[in-house]
Amino acid sequence: MAVVAARQRRSPAIGRRTIVRRYRGRLTCIRGSVFALLAGLILGGGLGMTVSTPAAAQSFTYNPVPPRPTPPRPPSDGQMLVQATEVDYDYNNSRVSAVGNVQLFYNGTSVEADKVIYDQKTKRLHAEGNIRMTDAEGKITYANIMDLSDDYRDGFVDSLRADTADHTRMAATRADRSSGNYTVFENGVYTACEPCKDDPKKPPLWQVKGARIIHDQKEKMLYFENAQVEFFGVPLAYLPYLSTPDPTVKRKTGFLMPAFSSYSAFGYGVEVPFYWAIAPDYDATFSPRFTSKQGVLLQAEFRQRLMNGSYQIRAYGIDQTDPSAFAGQPGDKQFRGGVETKGQFALNDKWVWGWDGVLLSDYYFMSDYRLSQYRDPMGSFLNLPTEAVSQLYLTGVGNRSYFDARTIYYLSFSGNQGQVPVIAPVIDYSNVINHSVFGGELSYKTNFTSLTRDTTAFDPTSAAAFANGLCQPTSADPANSINRANCLLRGMPGTYTRATAEVDWRKSFTDSWGQIWTPFASLRADAIDTSVVNQPGVSNFLPTGESQTLRMMPTVGLEYRYPFINVQPWGSTTIEPIAQVIIRPNEPDAGKLPNEDAQSMVFDTSNLFSVDKFSGYDRVEGGGRANVGAQVTTQFNQGGSVVAVFGQSYQLFGLNSFAVADATNTGIDSGLDKSASDYVASLAYSPNRTYTFTTRARFDEATGNVNRFEAEGRANFDRWSVSLLYGDYAAEPDIGYLTRREGVLASGSVKVANNWVVTGAARWDLVANQINQYVIGAGYVDDCFVLGANYITSYTYVAGNTPPTLSHAFMLQLGLRTIAQTSTTAGGGGLQ
């Protein structure tokens, strides 16, 4: 053995001995694999964990060894460095001993201990006393005693505690490693919870104990024998056998935690998912649901990730044992099922394409078995969509441009499939020219839409139509009862195709007085082809048969702003009068063409200064118009702001598009259907980050009556938050709202403890004086445990003395990090 030493002396007791005192020597005869062996036993055999000070195996305590100063890491040059108070060489017995503040370095790994002995005859290394090992990745291992063979295959550690990089922990009275693969932890305890900072000896929130915990390093599995699950040190569940992937595994074939559900349609259900990690890039999950009323619902999902994207396919199927439970409904059949799929792939850094697809045996299948969107009962409070979307799309995003093309098929969950359109395709493109044109900004956009619908979609607007079903094709005299006095034509039967192109130019400049002038001009063209099927009542709204229309809309206008700024010691106020003048011809064929995408019309300060206030392309605003108003903004030096907007719109000349009734009466009762519109106002006050207050209102131009009013307040504190929304809306009989609507929506959450949150929400119909929806819930979330419970109740009120219909749902979610996550859902409907 060659060493570099400061002094040497002979010892008659053990033969020649070389002593190095407080000096770093270089050893070349001790095999470097010893350090890999340490990593193999503790890091490899111990779940990739770093071992800390020993702890009792009965529960976790945290008594960390005071850290020693870490010496500079030497280069990974393949040689071993030793530093100790004393290094002894016993040549007779072929032993090397390092005693006192021992530090060993090899290939980026260091070991510190009170004493290290290496026996070259038995090829074992023995370390004891405040052992600390730091590997090349920075993982630290602590132990009291280690005894290892240098072939990586055998060894033991007495009384250990292990902490992984992902914050999982294990303790055991002893760990034995054999065959270079298996590590057995005697009287082991496992948890993913952090120790209590105030009382480290306190049991963690949850832990799993086992008489033996076996780690199979090759399979990356943990096997618990005689396992018991404890919460706060109290045993709650006992399992003679439990297996789970070790914390280093992200994907592993095996059974997942079961899920429980109940619903009136299928009774009680238990899902037992099986996950199959087929390859690193794709997997499958099989989730049979065993129900008490309808047999076994088979579910399977396949997922694959490719270099440029991913896709998934989900299939369902059930051979119902009692189809008569759905008598009179689409579900009254023996076999029911469906397929869902979606995917998205990147063509490059700007373009992606993808799809969503749904195919069902019947439209009630998803809701009857609480699948897809219906899997989450909270959806009933959040107003789930009434149809599923199947689409194929291509999207591109540039620095100043956007392109989107897609074909869409809507699958109705309500049974009105014929009234849902098939859109094939809809194409949007917009671009802003990246250089000035005539000193201003030039942009253009296009839209192409083609849709087909089999059956007319009508909505009632009169009390008689609501009560007697006059807008149904099955009514006694649909040709006469379905008319503009009773109904709206929400969707035309036949084929509707429109191509739109619009170019826009605008330029802003500020004069010497600080006035801001913005002239603008635009030209829009629409080519429309319609083929309207003559179904009962349709001719009362639209011309039937085929027709073609070319619609042009040139527009010029000027916007004026003159901001006045007043600066005070407490802040600043900006008063900005705003005026717009828009000149254009009348809307061509106003009210005579189908309206599919511009049916929503809410007039408020957000669109007061919009050149075209319609929400879609199927309608275009025409006639001369002036929009005037003012915006006042106050900023406070100590934080907070107030923004107020008030204004009105005037029809200067020509035909008022909002006063012309189309098949959906869009614009009627909007406040814009008069020569002088209703007044609109908004006020937003945010004194700080905690509070926000917002009001929006529309007042009748002649009487000052409130036609629309909303007030919202929000408060967010460290431990709780609350929001309150009040709405008051005047009757709009022309679009089907026969009575005034008034209500309050309140929601809030309270952090009752460090990790506990209680939430709630309720909606109160002030006109009916009834709470028509509420939800309450509680949840616990920390670094290792998730618990959530929600209860949702919704009431549907109808006219007359009919009792309200009650539907309710309950969801419970439980998760133990790295072990399992499960959920339970229950729901019902039609209760009175």
PDB file of N, CA, C and O in Angstrom, residues 168-193:
ATOM      1  N   THR A 168     -40.068  11.348   0.465  1.00  0.00           N
ATOM      2  CA  THR A 168     -40.657  10.180   1.104  1.00  0.00           C
ATOM      3  C   THR A 168     -39.669   9.669   2.145  1.00  0.00           C
ATOM      4  O   THR A 168     -38.457   9.900   2.038  1.00  0.00           O
ATOM      5  N   ARG A 169     -40.189   8.938   3.150  1.00  0.00           N
ATOM      6  CA  ARG A 169     -39.363   8.554   4.282  1.00  0.00           C
ATOM      7  C   ARG A 169     -39.631   7.113   4.682  1.00  0.00           C
ATOM      8  O   ARG A 169     -40.746   6.622   4.547  1.00  0.00           O
ATOM      9  N   MET A 170     -38.582   6.478   5.191  1.00  0.00           N
ATOM     10  CA  MET A 170     -38.693   5.113   5.674  1.00  0.00           C
ATOM     11  C   MET A 170     -37.807   4.948   6.897  1.00  0.00           C
ATOM     12  O   MET A 170     -36.718   5.533   6.977  1.00  0.00           O
ATOM     13  N   ALA A 171     -38.282   4.144   7.856  1.00  0.00           N
ATOM     14  CA  ALA A 171     -37.488   3.804   9.032  1.00  0.00           C
ATOM     15  C   ALA A 171     -37.592   2.301   9.269  1.00  0.00           C
ATOM     16  O   ALA A 171     -38.580   1.670   8.891  1.00  0.00           O
ATOM     17  N   ALA A 172     -36.559   1.720   9.855  1.00  0.00           N
ATOM     18  CA  ALA A 172     -36.552   0.288  10.138  1.00  0.00           C
ATOM     19  C   ALA A 172     -35.516   0.010  11.222  1.00  0.00           C
ATOM     20  O   ALA A 172     -34.555   0.768  11.404  1.00  0.00           O
ATOM     21  N   THR A 173     -35.731  -1.071  11.969  1.00  0.00           N
ATOM     22  CA  THR A 173     -34.735  -1.472  12.968  1.00  0.00           C
ATOM     23  C   THR A 173     -33.495  -2.058  12.310  1.00  0.00           C
ATOM     24  O   THR A 173     -32.399  -1.986  12.853  1.00  0.00           O
ATOM     25  N   ARG A 174     -33.661  -2.646  11.118  1.00  0.00           N
ATOM     26  CA  ARG A 174     -32.528  -3.241  10.420  1.00  0.00           C
ATOM     27  C   ARG A 174     -32.897  -3.400   8.951  1.00  0.00           C
ATOM     28  O   ARG A 174     -34.043  -3.644   8.607  1.00  0.00           O
ATOM     29  N   ALA A 175     -31.892  -3.236   8.092  1.00  0.00           N
ATOM     30  CA  ALA A 175     -32.072  -3.454   6.658  1.00  0.00           C
ATOM     31  C   ALA A 175     -30.994  -4.402   6.181  1.00  0.00           C
ATOM     32  O   ALA A 175     -29.806  -4.199   6.455  1.00  0.00           O
ATOM     33  N   ASP A 176     -31.390  -5.485   5.492  1.00  0.00           N
ATOM     34  CA  ASP A 176     -30.463  -6.471   4.944  1.00  0.00           C
ATOM     35  C   ASP A 176     -30.597  -6.498   3.432  1.00  0.00           C
ATOM     36  O   ASP A 176     -31.706  -6.556   2.896  1.00  0.00           O
ATOM     37  N   ARG A 177     -29.441  -6.496   2.758  1.00  0.00           N
ATOM     38  CA  ARG A 177     -29.424  -6.556   1.300  1.00  0.00           C
ATOM     39  C   ARG A 177     -28.799  -7.870   0.872  1.00  0.00           C
ATOM     40  O   ARG A 177     -27.769  -8.299   1.417  1.00  0.00           O
ATOM     41  N   SER A 178     -29.421  -8.530  -0.120  1.00  0.00           N
ATOM     42  CA  SER A 178     -28.918  -9.813  -0.591  1.00  0.00           C
ATOM     43  C   SER A 178     -29.099  -9.931  -2.086  1.00  0.00           C
ATOM     44  O   SER A 178     -29.970  -9.285  -2.676  1.00  0.00           O
ATOM     45  N   SER A 179     -28.273 -10.772  -2.692  1.00  0.00           N
ATOM     46  CA  SER A 179     -28.334 -11.068  -4.130  1.00  0.00           C
ATOM     47  C   SER A 179     -28.192  -9.829  -5.003  1.00  0.00           C
ATOM     48  O   SER A 179     -28.581  -9.839  -6.153  1.00  0.00           O
ATOM     49  N   GLY A 180     -27.690  -8.790  -4.417  1.00  0.00           N
ATOM     50  CA  GLY A 180     -27.491  -7.584  -5.195  1.00  0.00           C
ATOM     51  C   GLY A 180     -28.771  -6.927  -5.667  1.00  0.00           C
ATOM     52  O   GLY A 180     -28.725  -6.025  -6.503  1.00  0.00           O
ATOM     53  N   ASN A 181     -29.930  -7.342  -5.122  1.00  0.00           N
ATOM     54  CA  ASN A 181     -31.197  -6.816  -5.621  1.00  0.00           C
ATOM     55  C   ASN A 181     -32.217  -6.574  -4.524  1.00  0.00           C
ATOM     56  O   ASN A 181     -32.939  -5.582  -4.572  1.00  0.00           O
ATOM     57  N   TYR A 182     -32.300  -7.451  -3.559  1.00  0.00           N
ATOM     58  CA  TYR A 182     -33.360  -7.385  -2.559  1.00  0.00           C
ATOM     59  C   TYR A 182     -32.869  -6.704  -1.289  1.00  0.00           C
ATOM     60  O   TYR A 182     -31.779  -7.010  -0.805  1.00  0.00           O
ATOM     61  N   THR A 183     -33.698  -5.821  -0.770  1.00  0.00           N
ATOM     62  CA  THR A 183     -33.440  -5.210   0.526  1.00  0.00           C
ATOM     63  C   THR A 183     -34.664  -5.439   1.399  1.00  0.00           C
ATOM     64  O   THR A 183     -35.786  -5.125   0.995  1.00  0.00           O
ATOM     65  N   VAL A 184     -34.419  -6.012   2.580  1.00  0.00           N
ATOM     66  CA  VAL A 184     -35.506  -6.324   3.504  1.00  0.00           C
ATOM     67  C   VAL A 184     -35.399  -5.402   4.704  1.00  0.00           C
ATOM     68  O   VAL A 184     -34.365  -5.369   5.391  1.00  0.00           O
ATOM     69  N   PHE A 185     -36.461  -4.649   4.955  1.00  0.00           N
ATOM     70  CA  PHE A 185     -36.517  -3.742   6.097  1.00  0.00           C
ATOM     71  C   PHE A 185     -37.350  -4.411   7.186  1.00  0.00           C
ATOM     72  O   PHE A 185     -38.541  -4.683   6.997  1.00  0.00           O
ATOM     73  N   GLU A 186     -36.725  -4.686   8.316  1.00  0.00           N
ATOM     74  CA  GLU A 186     -37.427  -5.304   9.439  1.00  0.00           C
ATOM     75  C   GLU A 186     -38.123  -4.225  10.256  1.00  0.00           C
ATOM     76  O   GLU A 186     -37.537  -3.185  10.560  1.00  0.00           O
ATOM     77  N   ASN A 187     -39.410  -4.521  10.613  1.00  0.00           N
ATOM     78  CA  ASN A 187     -40.212  -3.562  11.383  1.00  0.00           C
ATOM     79  C   ASN A 187     -40.161  -2.179  10.713  1.00  0.00           C
ATOM     80  O   ASN A 187     -39.816  -1.180  11.320  1.00  0.00           O
ATOM     81  N   GLY A 188     -40.513  -2.170   9.446  1.00  0.00           N
ATOM     82  CA  GLY A 188     -40.383  -0.952   8.656  1.00  0.00           C
ATOM     83  C   GLY A 188     -41.604  -0.054   8.734  1.00  0.00           C
ATOM     84  O   GLY A 188     -42.725  -0.497   9.008  1.00  0.00           O
ATOM     85  N   VAL A 189     -41.369   1.219   8.489  1.00  0.00           N
ATOM     86  CA  VAL A 189     -42.425   2.229   8.447  1.00  0.00           C
ATOM     87  C   VAL A 189     -42.163   3.113   7.237  1.00  0.00           C
ATOM     88  O   VAL A 189     -41.016   3.499   6.976  1.00  0.00           O
ATOM     89  N   TYR A 190     -43.235   3.424   6.482  1.00  0.00           N
ATOM     90  CA  TYR A 190     -43.099   4.241   5.283  1.00  0.00           C
ATOM     91  C   TYR A 190     -44.121   5.368   5.303  1.00  0.00           C
ATOM     92  O   TYR A 190     -45.272   5.182   5.712  1.00  0.00           O
ATOM     93  N   THR A 191     -43.702   6.555   4.871  1.00  0.00           N
ATOM     94  CA  THR A 191     -44.611   7.687   4.758  1.00  0.00           C
ATOM     95  C   THR A 191     -44.070   8.652   3.723  1.00  0.00           C
ATOM     96  O   THR A 191     -42.879   8.635   3.396  1.00  0.00           O
ATOM     97  N   ALA A 192     -44.956   9.491   3.202  1.00  0.00           N
ATOM     98  CA  ALA A 192     -44.550  10.583   2.314  1.00  0.00           C
ATOM     99  C   ALA A 192     -44.775  11.928   2.968  1.00  0.00           C
ATOM    100  O   ALA A 192     -44.751  12.961   2.294  1.00  0.00           O
ATOM    101  N   CYS A 193     -44.988  11.945   4.285  1.00  0.00           N
ATOM    102  CA  CYS A 193     -45.291  13.171   5.012  1.00  0.00           C
ATOM    103  C   CYS A 193     -44.034  13.738   5.659  1.00  0.00           C
ATOM    104  O   CYS A 193     -43.182  12.993   6.149  1.00  0.00           O
TER     105      CYS A 193
END
